[in-house]
CSV table of C-alpha atoms and ligand atoms in Angstrom, one decimal:
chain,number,residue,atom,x,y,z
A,1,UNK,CA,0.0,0.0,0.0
A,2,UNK,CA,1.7,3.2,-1.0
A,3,UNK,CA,-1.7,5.5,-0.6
A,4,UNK,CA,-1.8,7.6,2.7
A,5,UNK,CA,-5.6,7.2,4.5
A,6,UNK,CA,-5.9,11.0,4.1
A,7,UNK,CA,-5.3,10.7,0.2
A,8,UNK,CA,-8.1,8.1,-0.5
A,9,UNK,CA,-10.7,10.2,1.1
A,10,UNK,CA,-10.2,13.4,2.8
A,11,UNK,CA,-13.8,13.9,3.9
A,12,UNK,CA,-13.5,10.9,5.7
A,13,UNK,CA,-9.9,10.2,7.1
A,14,UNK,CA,-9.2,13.9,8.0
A,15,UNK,CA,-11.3,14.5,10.5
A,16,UNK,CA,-10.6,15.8,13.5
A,17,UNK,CA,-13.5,14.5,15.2
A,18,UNK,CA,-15.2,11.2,14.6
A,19,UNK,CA,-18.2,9.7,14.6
A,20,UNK,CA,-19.3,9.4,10.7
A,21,UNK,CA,-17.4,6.3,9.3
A,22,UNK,CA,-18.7,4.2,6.6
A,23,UNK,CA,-17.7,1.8,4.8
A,24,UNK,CA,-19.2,0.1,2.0
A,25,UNK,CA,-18.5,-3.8,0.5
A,26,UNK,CA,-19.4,-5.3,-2.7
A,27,UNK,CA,-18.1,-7.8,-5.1
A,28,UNK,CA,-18.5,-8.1,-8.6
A,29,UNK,CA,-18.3,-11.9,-10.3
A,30,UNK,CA,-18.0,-10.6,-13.8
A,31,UNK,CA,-14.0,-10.4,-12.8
A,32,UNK,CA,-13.7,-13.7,-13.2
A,33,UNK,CA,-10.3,-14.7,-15.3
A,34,UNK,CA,-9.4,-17.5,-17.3
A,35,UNK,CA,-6.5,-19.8,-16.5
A,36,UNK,CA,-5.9,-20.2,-19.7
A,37,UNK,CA,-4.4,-17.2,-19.9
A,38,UNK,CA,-1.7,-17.5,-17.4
A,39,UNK,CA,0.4,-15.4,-15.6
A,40,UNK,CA,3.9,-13.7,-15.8
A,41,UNK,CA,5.9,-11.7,-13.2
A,42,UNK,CA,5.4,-8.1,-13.3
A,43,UNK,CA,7.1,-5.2,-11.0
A,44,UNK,CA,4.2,-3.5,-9.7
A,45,UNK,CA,3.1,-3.2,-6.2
A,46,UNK,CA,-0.3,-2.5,-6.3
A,47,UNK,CA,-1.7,0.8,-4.3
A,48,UNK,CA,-5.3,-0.2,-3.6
A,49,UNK,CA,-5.3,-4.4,-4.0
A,50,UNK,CA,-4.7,-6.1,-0.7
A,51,UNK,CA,-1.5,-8.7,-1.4
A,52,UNK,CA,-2.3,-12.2,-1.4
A,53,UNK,CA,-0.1,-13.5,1.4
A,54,UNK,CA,-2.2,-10.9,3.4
A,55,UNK,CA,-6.1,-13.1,2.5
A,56,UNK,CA,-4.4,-16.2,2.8
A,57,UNK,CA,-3.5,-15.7,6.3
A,58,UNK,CA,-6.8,-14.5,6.8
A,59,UNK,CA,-8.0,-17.4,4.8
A,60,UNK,CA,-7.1,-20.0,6.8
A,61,UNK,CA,-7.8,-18.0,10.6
A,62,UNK,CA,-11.1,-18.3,9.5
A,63,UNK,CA,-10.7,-22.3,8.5
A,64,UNK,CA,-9.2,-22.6,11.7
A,65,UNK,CA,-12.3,-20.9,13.8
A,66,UNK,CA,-14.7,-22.6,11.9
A,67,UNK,CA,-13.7,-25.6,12.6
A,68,UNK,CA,-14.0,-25.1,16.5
A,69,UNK,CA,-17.9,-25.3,17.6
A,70,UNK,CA,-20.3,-22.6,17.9
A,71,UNK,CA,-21.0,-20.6,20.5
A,72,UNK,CA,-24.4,-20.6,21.6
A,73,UNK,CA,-25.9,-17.0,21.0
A,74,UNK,CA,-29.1,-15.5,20.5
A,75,UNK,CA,-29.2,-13.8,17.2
A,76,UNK,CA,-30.1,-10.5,16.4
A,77,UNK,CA,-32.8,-11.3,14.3
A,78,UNK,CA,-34.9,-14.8,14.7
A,79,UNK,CA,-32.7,-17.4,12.9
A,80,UNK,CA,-35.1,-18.2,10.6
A,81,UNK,CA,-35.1,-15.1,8.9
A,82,UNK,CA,-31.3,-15.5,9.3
A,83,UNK,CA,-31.7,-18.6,7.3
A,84,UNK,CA,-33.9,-17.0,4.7
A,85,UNK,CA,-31.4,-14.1,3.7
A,86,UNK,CA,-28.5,-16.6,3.4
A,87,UNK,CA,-30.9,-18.9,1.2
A,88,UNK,CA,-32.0,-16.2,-1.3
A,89,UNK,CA,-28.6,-14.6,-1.7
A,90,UNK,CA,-25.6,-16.2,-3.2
A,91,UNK,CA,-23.1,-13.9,-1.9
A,92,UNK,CA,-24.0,-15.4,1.2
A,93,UNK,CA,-23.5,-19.0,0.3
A,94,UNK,CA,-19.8,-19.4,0.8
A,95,UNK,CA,-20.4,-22.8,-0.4
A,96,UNK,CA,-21.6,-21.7,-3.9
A,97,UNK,CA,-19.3,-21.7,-6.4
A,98,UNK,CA,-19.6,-19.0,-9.2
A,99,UNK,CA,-17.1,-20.2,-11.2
A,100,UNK,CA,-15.6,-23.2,-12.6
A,101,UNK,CA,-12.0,-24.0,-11.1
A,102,UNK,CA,-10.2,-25.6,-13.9
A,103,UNK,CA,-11.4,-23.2,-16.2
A,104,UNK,CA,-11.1,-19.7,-14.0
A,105,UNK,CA,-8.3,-19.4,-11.4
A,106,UNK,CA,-10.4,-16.2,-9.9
A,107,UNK,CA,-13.3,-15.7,-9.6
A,108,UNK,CA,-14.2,-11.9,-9.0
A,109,UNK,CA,-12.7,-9.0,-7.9
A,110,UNK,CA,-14.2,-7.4,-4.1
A,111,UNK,CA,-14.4,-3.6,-3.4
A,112,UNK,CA,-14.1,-1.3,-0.4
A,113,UNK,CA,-15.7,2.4,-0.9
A,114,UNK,CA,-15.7,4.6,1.7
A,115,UNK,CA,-19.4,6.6,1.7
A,116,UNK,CA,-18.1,8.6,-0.9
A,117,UNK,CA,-17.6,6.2,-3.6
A,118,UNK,CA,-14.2,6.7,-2.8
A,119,UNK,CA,-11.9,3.3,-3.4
A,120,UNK,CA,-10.4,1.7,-0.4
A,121,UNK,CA,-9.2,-1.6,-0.9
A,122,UNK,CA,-9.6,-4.0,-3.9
A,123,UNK,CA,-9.1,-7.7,-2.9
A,124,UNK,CA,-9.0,-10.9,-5.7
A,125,UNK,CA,-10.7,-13.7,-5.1
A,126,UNK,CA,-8.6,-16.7,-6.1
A,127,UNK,CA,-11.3,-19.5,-4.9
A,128,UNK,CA,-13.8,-20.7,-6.1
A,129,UNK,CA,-16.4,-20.0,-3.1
A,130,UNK,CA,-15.5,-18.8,0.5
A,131,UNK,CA,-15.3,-14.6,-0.1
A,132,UNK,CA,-15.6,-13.9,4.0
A,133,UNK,CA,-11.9,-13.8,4.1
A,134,UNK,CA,-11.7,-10.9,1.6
A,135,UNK,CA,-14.4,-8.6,3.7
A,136,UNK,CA,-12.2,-9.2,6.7
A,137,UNK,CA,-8.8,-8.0,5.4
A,138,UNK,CA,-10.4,-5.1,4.3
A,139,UNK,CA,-11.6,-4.2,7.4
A,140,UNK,CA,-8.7,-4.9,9.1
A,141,UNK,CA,-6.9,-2.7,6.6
A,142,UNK,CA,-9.2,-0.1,7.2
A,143,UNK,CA,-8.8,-0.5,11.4
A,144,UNK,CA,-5.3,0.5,11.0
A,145,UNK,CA,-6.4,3.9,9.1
A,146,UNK,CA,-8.7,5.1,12.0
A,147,UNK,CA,-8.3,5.9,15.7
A,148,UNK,CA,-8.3,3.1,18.5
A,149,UNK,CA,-12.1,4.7,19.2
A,150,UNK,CA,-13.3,5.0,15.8
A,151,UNK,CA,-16.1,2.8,14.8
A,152,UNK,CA,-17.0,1.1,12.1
A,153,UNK,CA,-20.5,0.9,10.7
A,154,UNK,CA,-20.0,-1.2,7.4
A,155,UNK,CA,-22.7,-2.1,4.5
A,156,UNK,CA,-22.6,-5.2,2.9
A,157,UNK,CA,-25.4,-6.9,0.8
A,158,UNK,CA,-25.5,-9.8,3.3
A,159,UNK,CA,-24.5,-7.8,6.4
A,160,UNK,CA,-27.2,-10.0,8.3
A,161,UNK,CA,-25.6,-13.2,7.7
A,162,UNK,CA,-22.3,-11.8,8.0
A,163,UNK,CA,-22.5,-10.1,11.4
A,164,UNK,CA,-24.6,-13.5,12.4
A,165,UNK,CA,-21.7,-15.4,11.4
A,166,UNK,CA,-18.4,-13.1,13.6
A,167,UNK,CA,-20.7,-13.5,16.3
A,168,UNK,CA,-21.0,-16.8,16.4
A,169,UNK,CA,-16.9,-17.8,16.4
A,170,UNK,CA,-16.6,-14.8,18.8
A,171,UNK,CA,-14.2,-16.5,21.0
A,172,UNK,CA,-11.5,-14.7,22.4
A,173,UNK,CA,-9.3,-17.4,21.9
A,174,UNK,CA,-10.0,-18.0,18.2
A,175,UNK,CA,-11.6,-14.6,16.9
A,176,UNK,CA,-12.1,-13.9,13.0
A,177,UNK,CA,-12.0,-10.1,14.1
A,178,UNK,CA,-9.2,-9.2,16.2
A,179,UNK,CA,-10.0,-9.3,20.1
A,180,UNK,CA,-11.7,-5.8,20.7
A,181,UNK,CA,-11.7,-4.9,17.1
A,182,UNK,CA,-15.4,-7.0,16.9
A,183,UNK,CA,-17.2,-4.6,19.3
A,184,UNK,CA,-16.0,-1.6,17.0
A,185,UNK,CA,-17.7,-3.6,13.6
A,186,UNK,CA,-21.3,-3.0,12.9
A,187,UNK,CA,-23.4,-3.8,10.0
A,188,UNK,CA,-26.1,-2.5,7.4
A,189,UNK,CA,-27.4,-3.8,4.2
A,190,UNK,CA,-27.4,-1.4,1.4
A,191,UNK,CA,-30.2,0.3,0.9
A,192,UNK,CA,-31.4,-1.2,-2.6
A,193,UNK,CA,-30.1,-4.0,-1.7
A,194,UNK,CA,-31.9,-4.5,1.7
A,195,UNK,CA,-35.2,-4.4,0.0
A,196,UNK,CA,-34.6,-8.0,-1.1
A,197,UNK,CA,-34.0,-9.5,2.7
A,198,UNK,CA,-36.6,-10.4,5.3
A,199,UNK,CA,-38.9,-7.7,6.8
A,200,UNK,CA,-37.6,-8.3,10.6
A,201,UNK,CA,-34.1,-8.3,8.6
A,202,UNK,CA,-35.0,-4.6,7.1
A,203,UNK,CA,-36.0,-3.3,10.3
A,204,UNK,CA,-32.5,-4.2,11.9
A,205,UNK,CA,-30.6,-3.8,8.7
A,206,UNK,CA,-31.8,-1.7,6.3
A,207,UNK,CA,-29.5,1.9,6.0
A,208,UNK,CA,-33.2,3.9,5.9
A,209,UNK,CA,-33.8,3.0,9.7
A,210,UNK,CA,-30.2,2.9,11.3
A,211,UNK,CA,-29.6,6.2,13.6
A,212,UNK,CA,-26.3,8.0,12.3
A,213,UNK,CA,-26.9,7.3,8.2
A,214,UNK,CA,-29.2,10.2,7.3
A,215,UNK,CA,-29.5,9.6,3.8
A,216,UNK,CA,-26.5,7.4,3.4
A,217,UNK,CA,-27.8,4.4,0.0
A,218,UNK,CA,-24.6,2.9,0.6
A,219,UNK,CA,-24.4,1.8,-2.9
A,220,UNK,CA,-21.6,3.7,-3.9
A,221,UNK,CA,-19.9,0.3,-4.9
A,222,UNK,CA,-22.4,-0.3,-7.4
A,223,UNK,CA,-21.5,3.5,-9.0
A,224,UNK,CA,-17.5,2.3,-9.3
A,225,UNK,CA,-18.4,-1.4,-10.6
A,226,UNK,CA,-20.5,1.0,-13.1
A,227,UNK,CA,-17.1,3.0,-13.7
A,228,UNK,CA,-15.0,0.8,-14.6
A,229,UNK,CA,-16.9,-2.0,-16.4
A,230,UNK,CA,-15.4,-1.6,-19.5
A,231,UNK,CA,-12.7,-3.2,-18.3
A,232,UNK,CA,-14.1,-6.7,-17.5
A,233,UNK,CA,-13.6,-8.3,-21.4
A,234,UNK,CA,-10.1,-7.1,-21.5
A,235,UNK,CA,-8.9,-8.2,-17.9
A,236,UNK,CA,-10.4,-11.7,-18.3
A,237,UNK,CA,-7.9,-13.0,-21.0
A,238,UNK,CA,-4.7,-11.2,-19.5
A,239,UNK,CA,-2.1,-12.2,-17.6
A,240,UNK,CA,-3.6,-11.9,-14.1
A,241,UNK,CA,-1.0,-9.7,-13.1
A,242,UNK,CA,-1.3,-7.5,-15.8
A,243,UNK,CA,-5.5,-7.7,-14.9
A,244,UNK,CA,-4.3,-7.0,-11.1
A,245,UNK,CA,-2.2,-3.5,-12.7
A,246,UNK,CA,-5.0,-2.5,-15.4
A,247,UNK,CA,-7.8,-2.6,-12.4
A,248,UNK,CA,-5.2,-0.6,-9.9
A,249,UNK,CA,-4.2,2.0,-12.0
A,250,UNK,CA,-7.5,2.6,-13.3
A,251,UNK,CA,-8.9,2.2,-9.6
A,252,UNK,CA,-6.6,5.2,-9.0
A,253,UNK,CA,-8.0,7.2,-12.1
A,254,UNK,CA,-11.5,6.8,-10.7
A,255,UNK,CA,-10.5,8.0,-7.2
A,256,UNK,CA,-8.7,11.1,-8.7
A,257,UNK,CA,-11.6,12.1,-10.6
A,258,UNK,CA,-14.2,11.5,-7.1
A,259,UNK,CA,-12.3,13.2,-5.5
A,260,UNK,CA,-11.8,16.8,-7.5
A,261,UNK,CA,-16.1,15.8,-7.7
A,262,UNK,CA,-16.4,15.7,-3.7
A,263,UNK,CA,-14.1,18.9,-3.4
A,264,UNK,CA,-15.9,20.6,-5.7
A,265,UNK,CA,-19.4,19.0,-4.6
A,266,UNK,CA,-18.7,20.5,-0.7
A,267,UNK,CA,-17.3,23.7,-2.2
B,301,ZN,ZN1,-15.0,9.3,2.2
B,302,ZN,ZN1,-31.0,-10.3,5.8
């Protein structure tokens, strides 16, 4: 990472006081790229894509927790409705493969915004299903860019089943989420998005009823995949190195541009 916190987004890492952070999550399964066409060395150290070594560690902490029982906990919503979201949305179903593995050796590409559309972190998804490892090095990314009491209130399409899910392996001996870092994680659903989950889900979840998010949609994500989706023919056939480069550096062209908008936007 080469990108200081106050460069990605002013309006939200140069504050002075706190008490407004967002961030938003999506992934986008049209970034899937072929094995077929390989992979060479480049020199390039990517500014906004988290490095492999770095989801692979978080990879297999979560392996490790889930493979530990359960604690008994009472869910924040009545587990059936729990059950319900993660049924009738695949980004929920870390089971589900969206892609084939011997033909694809990623599958998508995940996105941190900040709640100005602003890029945080970018994260490829080299396995087939399993994607919880890439929300959580983003977060922790981003806990090392605020204050010890900053919070985090964090939208996700399945931020139900998700915030279900860190509760549930919430031991201090084996967290997903770093002891004390949990406590500072909340979740919302995007607010399009939230329309599609259970109505006791919506009235926990959705951004429209959460104090603190004002009019907050919390699908800026959807705004950058919109951005930048010209590049998904030509990144599926490179080298995925040379895929990794072409989404950073044009990452980095979509931040500069939001953020002369925002500047000007506030003035
Ligand atoms: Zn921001
Ligand atoms: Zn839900």
């Amino acid at each position: 990472m080469t990108i200081e916190a106050s460069e990605l987004s002013p309006a939200c890492f140069g504050l002075e006081t706190w008490g407004r952070p967002l961030s938003e999550y999506d992934g986008c399964f049209s970034y899937q790229h072929l094995k077929s066409a390989g992979d060479r060395p480049i020199s390039y150290d990517p500014s906004y894509f988290i490095s492999k070594d770095k989801v692979d560690t978080v990879r297999a902490r979560i392996m490790n927790t889930r493979s530990k029982k359960p604690r008994p906990i009472k869910p924040s919503i009545p587990q059936e409705a729990i059950d319900a979201c993660e049924a009738s949305w695949d980004a929920a179903n870390e089971k589900k493969r969206k892609v084939d593995p011997k033909r694809h050796d990623a599958s998508s590409v995940f996105v941190m915004t900040c709640r100005h559309s602003q890029v945080l972190f970018l994260c490829n998804i080299d396995t087939p299903g399993e994607r919880q490892q890439c929300i959580v090095a983003c977060l922790e990314e981003v806990k090392d860019l605020i204050p010890l009491h900053a919070k985090i209130l964090q939208a996700y399409d399945v931020g139900c089943v998700m915030d279900h899910s860190l509760n549930l392996v919430h031991f201090f001996s084996y967290p997903i989420l770093s002891a004390g870092f949990r406590e500072r994680v909340s979740f919302v659903i995007n607010a399009m998005h939230s329309f599609g989950h259970q109505w006791v889900c919506q009235i926990v979840y959705s951004p429209c009823l959460r104090r603190g998010l004002c009019l907050t949609n919390a699908e800026g994500v959807e705004r950058f995949w919109s951005r930048i989706r010209k590049l998904i023919g030509i990144t599926r056939n490179q080298w995925n190195l040379h895929r990794i480069w072409m989404i950073d550096q044009y990452t980095a062209f979509v931040n500069e541009e939001g953020r002369e908008n925002l500047g000007s936007w506030i003035h």
